[in-house]
MMTF fields as JSON, N, C-alpha, C and O atoms, coordinates in Angstrom:
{
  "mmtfVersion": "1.0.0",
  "mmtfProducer": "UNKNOWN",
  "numBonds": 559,
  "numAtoms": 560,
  "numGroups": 140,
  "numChains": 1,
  "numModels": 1,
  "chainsPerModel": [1],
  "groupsPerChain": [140],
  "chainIdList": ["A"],
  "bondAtomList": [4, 2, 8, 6, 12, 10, 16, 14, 20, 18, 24, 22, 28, 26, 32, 30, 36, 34, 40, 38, 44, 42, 48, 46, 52, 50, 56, 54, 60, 58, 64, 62, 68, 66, 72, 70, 76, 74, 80, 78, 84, 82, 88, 86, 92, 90, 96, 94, 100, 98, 104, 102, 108, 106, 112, 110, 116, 114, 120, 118, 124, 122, 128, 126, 132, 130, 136, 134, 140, 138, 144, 142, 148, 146, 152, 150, 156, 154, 160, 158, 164, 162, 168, 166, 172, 170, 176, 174, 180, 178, 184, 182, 188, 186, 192, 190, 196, 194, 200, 198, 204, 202, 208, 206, 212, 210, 216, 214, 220, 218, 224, 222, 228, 226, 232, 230, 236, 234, 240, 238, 244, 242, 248, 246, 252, 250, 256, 254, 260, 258, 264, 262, 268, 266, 272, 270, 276, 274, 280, 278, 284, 282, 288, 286, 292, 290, 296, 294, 300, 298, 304, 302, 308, 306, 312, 310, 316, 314, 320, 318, 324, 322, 328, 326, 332, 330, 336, 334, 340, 338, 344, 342, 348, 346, 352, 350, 356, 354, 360, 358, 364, 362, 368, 366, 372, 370, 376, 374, 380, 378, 384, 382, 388, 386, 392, 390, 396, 394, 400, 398, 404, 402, 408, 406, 412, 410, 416, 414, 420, 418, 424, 422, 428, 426, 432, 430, 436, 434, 440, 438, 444, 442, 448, 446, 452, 450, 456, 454, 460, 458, 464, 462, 468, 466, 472, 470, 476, 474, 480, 478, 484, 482, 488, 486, 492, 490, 496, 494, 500, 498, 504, 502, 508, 506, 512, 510, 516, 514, 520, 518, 524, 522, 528, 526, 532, 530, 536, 534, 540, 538, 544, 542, 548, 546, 552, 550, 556, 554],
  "bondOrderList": [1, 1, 1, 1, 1, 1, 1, 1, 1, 1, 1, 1, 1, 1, 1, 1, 1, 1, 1, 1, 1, 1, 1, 1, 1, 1, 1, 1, 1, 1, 1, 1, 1, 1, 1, 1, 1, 1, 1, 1, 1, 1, 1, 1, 1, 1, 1, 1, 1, 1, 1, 1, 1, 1, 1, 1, 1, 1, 1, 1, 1, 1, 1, 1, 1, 1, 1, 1, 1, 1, 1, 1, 1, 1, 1, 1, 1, 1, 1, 1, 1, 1, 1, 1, 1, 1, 1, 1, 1, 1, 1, 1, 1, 1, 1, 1, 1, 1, 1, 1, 1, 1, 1, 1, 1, 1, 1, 1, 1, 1, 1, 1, 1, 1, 1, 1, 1, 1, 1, 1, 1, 1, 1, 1, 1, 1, 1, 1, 1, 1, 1, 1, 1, 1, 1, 1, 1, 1, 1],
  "groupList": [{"groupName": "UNK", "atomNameList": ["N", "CA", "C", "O"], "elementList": ["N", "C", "C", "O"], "formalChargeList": [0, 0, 0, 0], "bondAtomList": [1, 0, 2, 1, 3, 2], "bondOrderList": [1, 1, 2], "singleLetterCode": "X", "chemCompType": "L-PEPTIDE LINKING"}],
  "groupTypeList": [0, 0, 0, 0, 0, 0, 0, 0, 0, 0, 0, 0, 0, 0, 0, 0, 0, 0, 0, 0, 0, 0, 0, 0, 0, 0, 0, 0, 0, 0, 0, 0, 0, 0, 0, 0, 0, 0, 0, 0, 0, 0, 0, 0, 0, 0, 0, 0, 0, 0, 0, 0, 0, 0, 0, 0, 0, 0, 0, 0, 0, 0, 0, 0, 0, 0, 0, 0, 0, 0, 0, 0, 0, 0, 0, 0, 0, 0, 0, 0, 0, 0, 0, 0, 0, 0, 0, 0, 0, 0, 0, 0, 0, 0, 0, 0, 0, 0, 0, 0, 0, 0, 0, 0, 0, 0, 0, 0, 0, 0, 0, 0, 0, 0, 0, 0, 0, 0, 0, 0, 0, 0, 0, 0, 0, 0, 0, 0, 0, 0, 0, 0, 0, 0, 0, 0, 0, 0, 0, 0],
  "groupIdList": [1, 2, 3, 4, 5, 6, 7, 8, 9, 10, 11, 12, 13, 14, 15, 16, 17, 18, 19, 20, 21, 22, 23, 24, 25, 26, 27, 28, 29, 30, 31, 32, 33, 34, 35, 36, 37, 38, 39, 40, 41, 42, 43, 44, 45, 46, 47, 48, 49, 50, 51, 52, 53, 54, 55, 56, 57, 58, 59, 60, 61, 62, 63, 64, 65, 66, 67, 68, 69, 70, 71, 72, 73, 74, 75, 76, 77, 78, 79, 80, 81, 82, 83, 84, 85, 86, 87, 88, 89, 90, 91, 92, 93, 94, 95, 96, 97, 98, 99, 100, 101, 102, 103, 104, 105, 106, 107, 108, 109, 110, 111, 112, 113, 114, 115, 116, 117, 118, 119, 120, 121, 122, 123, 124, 125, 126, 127, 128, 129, 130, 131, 132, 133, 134, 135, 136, 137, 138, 139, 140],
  "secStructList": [7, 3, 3, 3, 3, 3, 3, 7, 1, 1, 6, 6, 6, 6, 6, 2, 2, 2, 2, 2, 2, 6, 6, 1, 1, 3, 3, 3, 3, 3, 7, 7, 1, 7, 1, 6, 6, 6, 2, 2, 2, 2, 6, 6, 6, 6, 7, 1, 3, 3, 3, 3, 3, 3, 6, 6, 7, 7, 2, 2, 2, 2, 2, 2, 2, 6, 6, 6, 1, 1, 1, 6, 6, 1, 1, 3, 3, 3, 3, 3, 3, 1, 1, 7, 7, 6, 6, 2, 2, 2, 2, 2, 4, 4, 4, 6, 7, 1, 3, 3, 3, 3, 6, 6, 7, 7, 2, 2, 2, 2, 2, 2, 2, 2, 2, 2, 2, 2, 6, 6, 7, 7, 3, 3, 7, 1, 6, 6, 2, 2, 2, 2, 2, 4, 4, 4, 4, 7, 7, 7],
  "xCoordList": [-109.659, -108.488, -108.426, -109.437, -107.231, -106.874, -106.577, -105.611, -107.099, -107.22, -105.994, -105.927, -105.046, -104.147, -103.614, -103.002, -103.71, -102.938, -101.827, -101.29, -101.268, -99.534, -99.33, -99.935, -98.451, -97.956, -96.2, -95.646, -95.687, -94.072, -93.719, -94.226, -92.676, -92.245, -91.815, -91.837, -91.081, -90.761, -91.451, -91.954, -91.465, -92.687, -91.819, -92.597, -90.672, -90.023, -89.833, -89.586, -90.079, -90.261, -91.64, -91.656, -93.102, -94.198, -94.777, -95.993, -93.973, -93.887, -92.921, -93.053, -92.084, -91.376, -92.286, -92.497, -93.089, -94.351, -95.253, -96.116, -95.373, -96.459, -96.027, -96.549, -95.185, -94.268, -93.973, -94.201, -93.694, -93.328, -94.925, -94.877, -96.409, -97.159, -98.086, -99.021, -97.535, -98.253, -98.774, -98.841, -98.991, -99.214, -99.262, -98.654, -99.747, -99.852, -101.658, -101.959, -102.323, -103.671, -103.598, -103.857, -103.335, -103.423, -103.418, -102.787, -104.407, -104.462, -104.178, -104.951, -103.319, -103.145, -103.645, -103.343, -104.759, -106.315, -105.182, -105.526, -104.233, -103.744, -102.558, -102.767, -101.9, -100.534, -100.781, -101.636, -99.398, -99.853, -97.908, -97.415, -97.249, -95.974, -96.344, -95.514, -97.615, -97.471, -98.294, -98.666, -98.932, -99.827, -101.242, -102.445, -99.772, -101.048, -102.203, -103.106, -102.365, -102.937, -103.685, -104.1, -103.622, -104.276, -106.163, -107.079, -106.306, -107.898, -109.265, -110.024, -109.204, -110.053, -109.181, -109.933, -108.141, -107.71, -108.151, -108.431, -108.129, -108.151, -109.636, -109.763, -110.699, -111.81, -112.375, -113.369, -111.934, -112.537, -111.888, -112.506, -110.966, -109.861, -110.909, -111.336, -111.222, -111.956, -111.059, -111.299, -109.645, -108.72, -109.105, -110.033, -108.295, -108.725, -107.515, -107.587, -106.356, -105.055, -104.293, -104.06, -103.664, -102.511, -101.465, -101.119, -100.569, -98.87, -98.024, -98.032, -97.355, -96.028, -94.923, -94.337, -94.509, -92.876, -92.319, -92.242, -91.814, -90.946, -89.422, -88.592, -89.185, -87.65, -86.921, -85.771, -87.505, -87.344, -86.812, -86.108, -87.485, -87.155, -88.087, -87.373, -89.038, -90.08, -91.123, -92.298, -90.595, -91.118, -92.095, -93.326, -91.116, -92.195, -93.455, -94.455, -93.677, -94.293, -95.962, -97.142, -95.302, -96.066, -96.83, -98.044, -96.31, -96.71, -97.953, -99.01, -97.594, -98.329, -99.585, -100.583, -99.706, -100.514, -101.466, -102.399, -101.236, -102.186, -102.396, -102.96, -101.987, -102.881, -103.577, -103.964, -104.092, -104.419, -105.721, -106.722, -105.524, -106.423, -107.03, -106.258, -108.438, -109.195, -108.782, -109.46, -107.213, -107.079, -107.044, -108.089, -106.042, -105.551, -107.199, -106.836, -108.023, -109.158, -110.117, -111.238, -109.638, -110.863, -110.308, -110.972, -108.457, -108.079, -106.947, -106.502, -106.424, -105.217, -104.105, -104.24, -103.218, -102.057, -100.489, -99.986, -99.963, -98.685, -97.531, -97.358, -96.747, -95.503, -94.284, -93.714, -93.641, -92.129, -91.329, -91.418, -90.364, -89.54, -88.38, -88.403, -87.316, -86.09, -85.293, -85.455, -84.122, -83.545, -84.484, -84.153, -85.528, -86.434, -85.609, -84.613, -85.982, -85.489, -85.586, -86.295, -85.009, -85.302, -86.635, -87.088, -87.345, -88.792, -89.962, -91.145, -89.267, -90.22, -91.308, -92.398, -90.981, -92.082, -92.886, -93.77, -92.752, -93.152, -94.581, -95.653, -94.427, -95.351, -96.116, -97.328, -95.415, -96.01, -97.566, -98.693, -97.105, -98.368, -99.234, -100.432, -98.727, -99.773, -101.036, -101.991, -99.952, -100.669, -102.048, -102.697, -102.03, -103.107, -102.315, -102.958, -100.596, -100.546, -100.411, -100.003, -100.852, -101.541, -99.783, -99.421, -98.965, -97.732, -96.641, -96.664, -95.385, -93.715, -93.161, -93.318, -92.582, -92.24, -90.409, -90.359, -89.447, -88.516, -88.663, -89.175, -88.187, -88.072, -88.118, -88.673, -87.171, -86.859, -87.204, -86.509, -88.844, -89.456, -89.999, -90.9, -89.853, -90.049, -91.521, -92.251, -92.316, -93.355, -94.153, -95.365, -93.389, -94.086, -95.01, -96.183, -93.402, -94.252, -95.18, -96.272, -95.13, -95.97, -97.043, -97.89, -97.43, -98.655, -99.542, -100.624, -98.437, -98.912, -99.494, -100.682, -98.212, -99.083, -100.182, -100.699, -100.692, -101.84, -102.785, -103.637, -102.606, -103.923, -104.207, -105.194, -102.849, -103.177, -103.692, -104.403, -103.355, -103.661, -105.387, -106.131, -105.834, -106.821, -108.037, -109.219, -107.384, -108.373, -108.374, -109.032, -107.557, -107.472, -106.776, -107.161, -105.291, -104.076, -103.483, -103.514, -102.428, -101.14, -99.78, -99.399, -99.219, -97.908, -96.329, -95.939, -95.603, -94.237, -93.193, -93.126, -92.3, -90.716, -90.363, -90.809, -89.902, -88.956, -87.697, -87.249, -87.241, -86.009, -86.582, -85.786, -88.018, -88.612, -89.099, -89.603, -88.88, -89.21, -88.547, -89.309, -87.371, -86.643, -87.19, -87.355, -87.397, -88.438, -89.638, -90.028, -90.245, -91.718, -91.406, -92.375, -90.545, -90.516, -89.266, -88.865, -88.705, -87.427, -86.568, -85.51, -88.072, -87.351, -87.453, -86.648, -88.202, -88.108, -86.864, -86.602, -85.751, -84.534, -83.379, -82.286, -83.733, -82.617, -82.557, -83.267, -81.126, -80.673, -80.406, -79.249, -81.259, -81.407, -79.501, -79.296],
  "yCoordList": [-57.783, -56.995, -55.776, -55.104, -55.484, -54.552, -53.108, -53.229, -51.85, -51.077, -50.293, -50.7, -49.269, -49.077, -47.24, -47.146, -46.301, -45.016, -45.143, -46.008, -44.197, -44.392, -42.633, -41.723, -42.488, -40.835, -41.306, -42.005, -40.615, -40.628, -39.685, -39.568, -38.798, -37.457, -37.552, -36.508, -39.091, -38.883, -39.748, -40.838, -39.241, -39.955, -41.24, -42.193, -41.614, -42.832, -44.102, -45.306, -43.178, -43.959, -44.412, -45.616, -43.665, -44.411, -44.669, -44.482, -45.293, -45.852, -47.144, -48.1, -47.216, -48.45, -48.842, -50.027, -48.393, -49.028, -49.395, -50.13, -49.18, -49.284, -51.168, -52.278, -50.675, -52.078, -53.153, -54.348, -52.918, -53.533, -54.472, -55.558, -53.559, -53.917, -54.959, -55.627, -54.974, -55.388, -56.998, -57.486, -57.46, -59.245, -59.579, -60.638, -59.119, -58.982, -59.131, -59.414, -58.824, -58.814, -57.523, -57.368, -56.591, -54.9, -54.217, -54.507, -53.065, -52.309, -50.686, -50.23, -49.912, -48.844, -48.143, -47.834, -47.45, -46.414, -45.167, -44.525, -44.676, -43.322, -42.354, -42.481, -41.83, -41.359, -39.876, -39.362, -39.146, -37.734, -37.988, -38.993, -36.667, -36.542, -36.097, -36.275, -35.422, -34.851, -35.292, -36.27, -35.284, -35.709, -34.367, -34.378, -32.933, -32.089, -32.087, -31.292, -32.743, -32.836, -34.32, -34.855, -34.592, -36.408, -35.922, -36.456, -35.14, -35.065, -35.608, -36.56, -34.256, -35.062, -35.809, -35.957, -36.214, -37.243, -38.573, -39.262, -38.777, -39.894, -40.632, -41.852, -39.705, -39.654, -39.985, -40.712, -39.589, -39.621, -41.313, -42.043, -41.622, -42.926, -44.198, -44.903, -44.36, -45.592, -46.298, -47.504, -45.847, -47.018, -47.485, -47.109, -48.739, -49.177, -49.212, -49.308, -49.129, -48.036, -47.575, -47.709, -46.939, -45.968, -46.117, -46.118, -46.309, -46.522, -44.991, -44.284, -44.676, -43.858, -44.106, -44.977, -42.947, -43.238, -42.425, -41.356, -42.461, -41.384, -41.462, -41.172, -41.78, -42.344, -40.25, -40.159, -39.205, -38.151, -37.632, -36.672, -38.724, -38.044, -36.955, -36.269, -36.641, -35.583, -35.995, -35.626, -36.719, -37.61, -36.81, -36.843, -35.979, -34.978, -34.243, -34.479, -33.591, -32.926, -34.608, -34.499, -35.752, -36.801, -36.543, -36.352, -36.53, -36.798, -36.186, -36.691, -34.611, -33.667, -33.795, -33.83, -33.876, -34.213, -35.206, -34.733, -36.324, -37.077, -37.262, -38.238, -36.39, -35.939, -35.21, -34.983, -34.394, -32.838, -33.721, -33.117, -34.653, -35.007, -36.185, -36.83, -36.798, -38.073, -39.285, -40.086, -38.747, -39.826, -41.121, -41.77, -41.514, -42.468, -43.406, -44.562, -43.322, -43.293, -43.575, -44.049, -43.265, -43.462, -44.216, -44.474, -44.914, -45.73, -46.239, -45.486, -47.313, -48.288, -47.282, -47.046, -46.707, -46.04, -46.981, -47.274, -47.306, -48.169, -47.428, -47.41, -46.844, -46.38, -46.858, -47.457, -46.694, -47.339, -46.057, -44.933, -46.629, -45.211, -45.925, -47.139, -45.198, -45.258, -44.431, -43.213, -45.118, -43.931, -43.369, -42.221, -43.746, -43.281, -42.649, -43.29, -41.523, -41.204, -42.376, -43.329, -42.322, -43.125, -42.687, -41.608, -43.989, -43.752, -43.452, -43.649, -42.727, -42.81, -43.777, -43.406, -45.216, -45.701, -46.035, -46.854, -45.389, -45.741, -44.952, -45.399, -43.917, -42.303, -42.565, -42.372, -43.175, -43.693, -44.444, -44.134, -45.527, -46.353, -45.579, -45.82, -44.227, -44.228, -42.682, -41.989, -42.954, -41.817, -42.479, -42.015, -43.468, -44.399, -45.017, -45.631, -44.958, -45.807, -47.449, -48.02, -47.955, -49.359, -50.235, -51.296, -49.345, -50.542, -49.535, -48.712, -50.326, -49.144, -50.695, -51.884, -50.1, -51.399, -50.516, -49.301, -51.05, -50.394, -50.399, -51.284, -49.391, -49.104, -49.589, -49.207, -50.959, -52.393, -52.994, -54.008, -53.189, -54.205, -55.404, -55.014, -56.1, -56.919, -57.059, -56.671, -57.471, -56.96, -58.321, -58.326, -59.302, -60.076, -59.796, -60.046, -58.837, -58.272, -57.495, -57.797, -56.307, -55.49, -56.147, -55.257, -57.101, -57.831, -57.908, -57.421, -58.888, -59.653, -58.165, -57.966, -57.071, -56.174, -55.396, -54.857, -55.381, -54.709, -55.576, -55.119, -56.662, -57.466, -57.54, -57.562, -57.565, -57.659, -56.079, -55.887, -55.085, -54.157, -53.813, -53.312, -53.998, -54.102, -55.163, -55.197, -55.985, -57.022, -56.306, -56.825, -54.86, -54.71, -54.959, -54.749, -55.584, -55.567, -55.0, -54.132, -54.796, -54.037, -54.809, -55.84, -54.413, -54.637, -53.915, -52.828, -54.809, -54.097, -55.42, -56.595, -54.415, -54.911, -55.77, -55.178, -56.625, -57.109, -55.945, -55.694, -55.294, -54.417, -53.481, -52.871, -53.13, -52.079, -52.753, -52.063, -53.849, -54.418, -52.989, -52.087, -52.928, -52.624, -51.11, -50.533, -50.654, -49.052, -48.923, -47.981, -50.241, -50.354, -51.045, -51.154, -51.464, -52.787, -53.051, -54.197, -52.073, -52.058, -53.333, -53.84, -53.642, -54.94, -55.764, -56.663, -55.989, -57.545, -57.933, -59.043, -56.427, -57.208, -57.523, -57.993, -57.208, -57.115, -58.87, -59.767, -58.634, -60.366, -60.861, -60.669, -61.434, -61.659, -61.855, -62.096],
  "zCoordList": [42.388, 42.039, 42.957, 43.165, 43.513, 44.219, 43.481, 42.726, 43.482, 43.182, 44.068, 45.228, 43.717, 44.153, 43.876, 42.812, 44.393, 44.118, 44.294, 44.986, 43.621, 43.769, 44.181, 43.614, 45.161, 45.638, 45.804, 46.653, 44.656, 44.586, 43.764, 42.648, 44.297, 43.781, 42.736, 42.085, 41.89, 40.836, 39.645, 39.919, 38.311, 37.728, 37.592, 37.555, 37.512, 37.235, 38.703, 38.619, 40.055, 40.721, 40.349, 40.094, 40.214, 39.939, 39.053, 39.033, 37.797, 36.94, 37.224, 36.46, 38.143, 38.66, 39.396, 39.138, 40.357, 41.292, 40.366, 40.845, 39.302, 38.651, 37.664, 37.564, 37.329, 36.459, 37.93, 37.739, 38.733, 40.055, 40.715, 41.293, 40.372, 40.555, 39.543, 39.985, 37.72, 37.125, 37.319, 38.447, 36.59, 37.036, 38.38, 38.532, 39.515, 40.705, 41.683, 42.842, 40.642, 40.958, 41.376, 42.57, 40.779, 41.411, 40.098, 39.082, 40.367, 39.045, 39.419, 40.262, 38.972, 39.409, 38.975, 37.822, 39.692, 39.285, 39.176, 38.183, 39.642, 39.53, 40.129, 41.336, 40.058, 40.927, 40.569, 39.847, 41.562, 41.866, 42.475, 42.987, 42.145, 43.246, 44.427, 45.318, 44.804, 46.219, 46.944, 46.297, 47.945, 49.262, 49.438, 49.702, 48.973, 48.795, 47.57, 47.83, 46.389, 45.58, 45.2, 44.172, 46.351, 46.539, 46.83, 46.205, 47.596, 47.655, 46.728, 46.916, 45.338, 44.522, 43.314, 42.351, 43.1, 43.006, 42.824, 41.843, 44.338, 45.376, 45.175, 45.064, 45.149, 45.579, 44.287, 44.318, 43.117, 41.61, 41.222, 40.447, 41.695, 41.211, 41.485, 40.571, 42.769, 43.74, 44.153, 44.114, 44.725, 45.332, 46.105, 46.82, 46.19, 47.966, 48.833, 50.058, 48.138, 48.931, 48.525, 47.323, 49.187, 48.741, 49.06, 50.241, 47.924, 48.248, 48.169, 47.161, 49.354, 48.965, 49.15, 49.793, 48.295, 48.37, 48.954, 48.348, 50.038, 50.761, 50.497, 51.358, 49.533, 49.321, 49.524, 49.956, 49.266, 48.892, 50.577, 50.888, 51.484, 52.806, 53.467, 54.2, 53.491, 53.795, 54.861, 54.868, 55.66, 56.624, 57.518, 57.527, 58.372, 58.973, 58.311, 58.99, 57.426, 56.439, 56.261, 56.595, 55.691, 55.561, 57.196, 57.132, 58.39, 59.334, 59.523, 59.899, 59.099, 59.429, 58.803, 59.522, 57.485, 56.326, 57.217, 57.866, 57.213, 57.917, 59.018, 59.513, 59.512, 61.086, 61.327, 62.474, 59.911, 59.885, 58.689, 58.302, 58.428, 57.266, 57.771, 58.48, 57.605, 57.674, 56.019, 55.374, 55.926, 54.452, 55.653, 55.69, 56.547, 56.903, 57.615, 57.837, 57.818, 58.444, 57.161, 57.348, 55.824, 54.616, 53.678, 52.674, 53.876, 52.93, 53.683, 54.549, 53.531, 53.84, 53.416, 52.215, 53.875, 53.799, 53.8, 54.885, 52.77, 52.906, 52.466, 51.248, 53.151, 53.072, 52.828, 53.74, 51.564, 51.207, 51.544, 51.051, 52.712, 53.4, 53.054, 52.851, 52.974, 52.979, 53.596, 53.524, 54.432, 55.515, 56.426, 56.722, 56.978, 58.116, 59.653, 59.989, 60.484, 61.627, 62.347, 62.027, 63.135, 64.672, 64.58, 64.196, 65.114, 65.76, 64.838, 65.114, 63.212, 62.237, 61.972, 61.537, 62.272, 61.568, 62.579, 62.33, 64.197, 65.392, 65.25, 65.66, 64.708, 64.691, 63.646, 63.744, 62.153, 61.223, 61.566, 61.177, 62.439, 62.529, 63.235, 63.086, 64.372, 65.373, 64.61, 64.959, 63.215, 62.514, 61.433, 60.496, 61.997, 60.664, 59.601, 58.75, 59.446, 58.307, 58.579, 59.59, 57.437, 58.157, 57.828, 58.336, 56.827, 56.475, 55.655, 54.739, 56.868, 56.801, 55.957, 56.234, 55.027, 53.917, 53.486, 53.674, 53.091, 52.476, 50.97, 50.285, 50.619, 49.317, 48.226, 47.196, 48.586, 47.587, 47.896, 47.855, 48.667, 48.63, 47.757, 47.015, 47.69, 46.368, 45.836, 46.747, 44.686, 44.343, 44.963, 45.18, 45.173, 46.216, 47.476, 47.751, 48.453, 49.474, 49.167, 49.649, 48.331, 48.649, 47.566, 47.498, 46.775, 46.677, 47.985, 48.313, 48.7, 50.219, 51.015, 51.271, 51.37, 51.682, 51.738, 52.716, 49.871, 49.498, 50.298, 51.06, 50.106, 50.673, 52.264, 52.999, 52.389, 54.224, 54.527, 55.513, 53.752, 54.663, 54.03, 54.873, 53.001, 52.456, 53.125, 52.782, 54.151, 54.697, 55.987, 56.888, 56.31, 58.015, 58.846, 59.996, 58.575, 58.625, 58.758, 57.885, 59.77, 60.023, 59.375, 59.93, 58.461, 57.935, 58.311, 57.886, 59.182, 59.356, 58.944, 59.307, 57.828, 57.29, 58.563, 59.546, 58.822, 59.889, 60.192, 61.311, 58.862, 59.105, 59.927, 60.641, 60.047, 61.045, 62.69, 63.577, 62.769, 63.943, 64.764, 65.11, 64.965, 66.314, 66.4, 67.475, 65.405, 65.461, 66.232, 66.921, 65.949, 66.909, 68.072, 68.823, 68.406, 69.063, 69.831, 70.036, 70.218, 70.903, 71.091, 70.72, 72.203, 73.032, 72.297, 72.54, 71.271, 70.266, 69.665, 69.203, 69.733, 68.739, 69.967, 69.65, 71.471, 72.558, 72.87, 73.324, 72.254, 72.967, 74.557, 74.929, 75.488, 76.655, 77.344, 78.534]
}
């Protein structure tokens, strides 16, 4: 069983991650709205990753956080963004997060995700291809 934190600003979004995750083989050790109050948290829970929700838009701020911190380096980081900048989920990955997922991801994917990124896996939406990947969506 996959052990799982939840970081989403509102308690009803992570309580929807949480219902979204049940019957899934995932058990949610714990949630928090902010990134600044994840430390001992995090550390007391035993996840083995961490889902956020950036639906709030605070993208830069996320950036900073884990570039300034060894979280992305001590747990699988999977991000549900919505409305991302240009290039957001480009910086995303090169910041340690292991998976840019949208918002309404279905609890399918982000099953499939927990695990892939939990085995060492990199996970990207197809809707995020052209963010990482310019040339993958240019028709010859």
């Amino acid at each position: 069983m996959i052990r799982v934190f939840i970081v989403a600003a509102s308690p009803l979004a992570r309580s929807g991650l949480q219902n979204l995750l049940a019957d899934r083989g995932v058990e949610v050790v714990g949630g928090t709205p902010d990134v600044e109050s994840l430390a001992g948290l995090l550390t007391d829970a035993g996840a083995d990753a961490l889902v956020m929700d950036t639906s709030g838009g605070n993208f830069e701020s996320l950036l900073d956080f884990l570039a300034s911190s060894a979280l992305p380096s001590e747990i699988p980081v999977v991000v549900l963004a919505g409305n991302s900048p240009p290039g957001w989920p480009n910086e995303a990955l090169r910041n340690g997060i292991r998976a840019v997922l949208p918002v309404d991801v279905s609890s399918d994917q982000l099953a499939a995700t927990l695990q892939a990124v939990t085995a060492g896996l990199l996970v990207l939406h197809p809707a995020e291809i052209g963010a990482v990947l310019p040339a993958a969506t240019r028709s010859s």
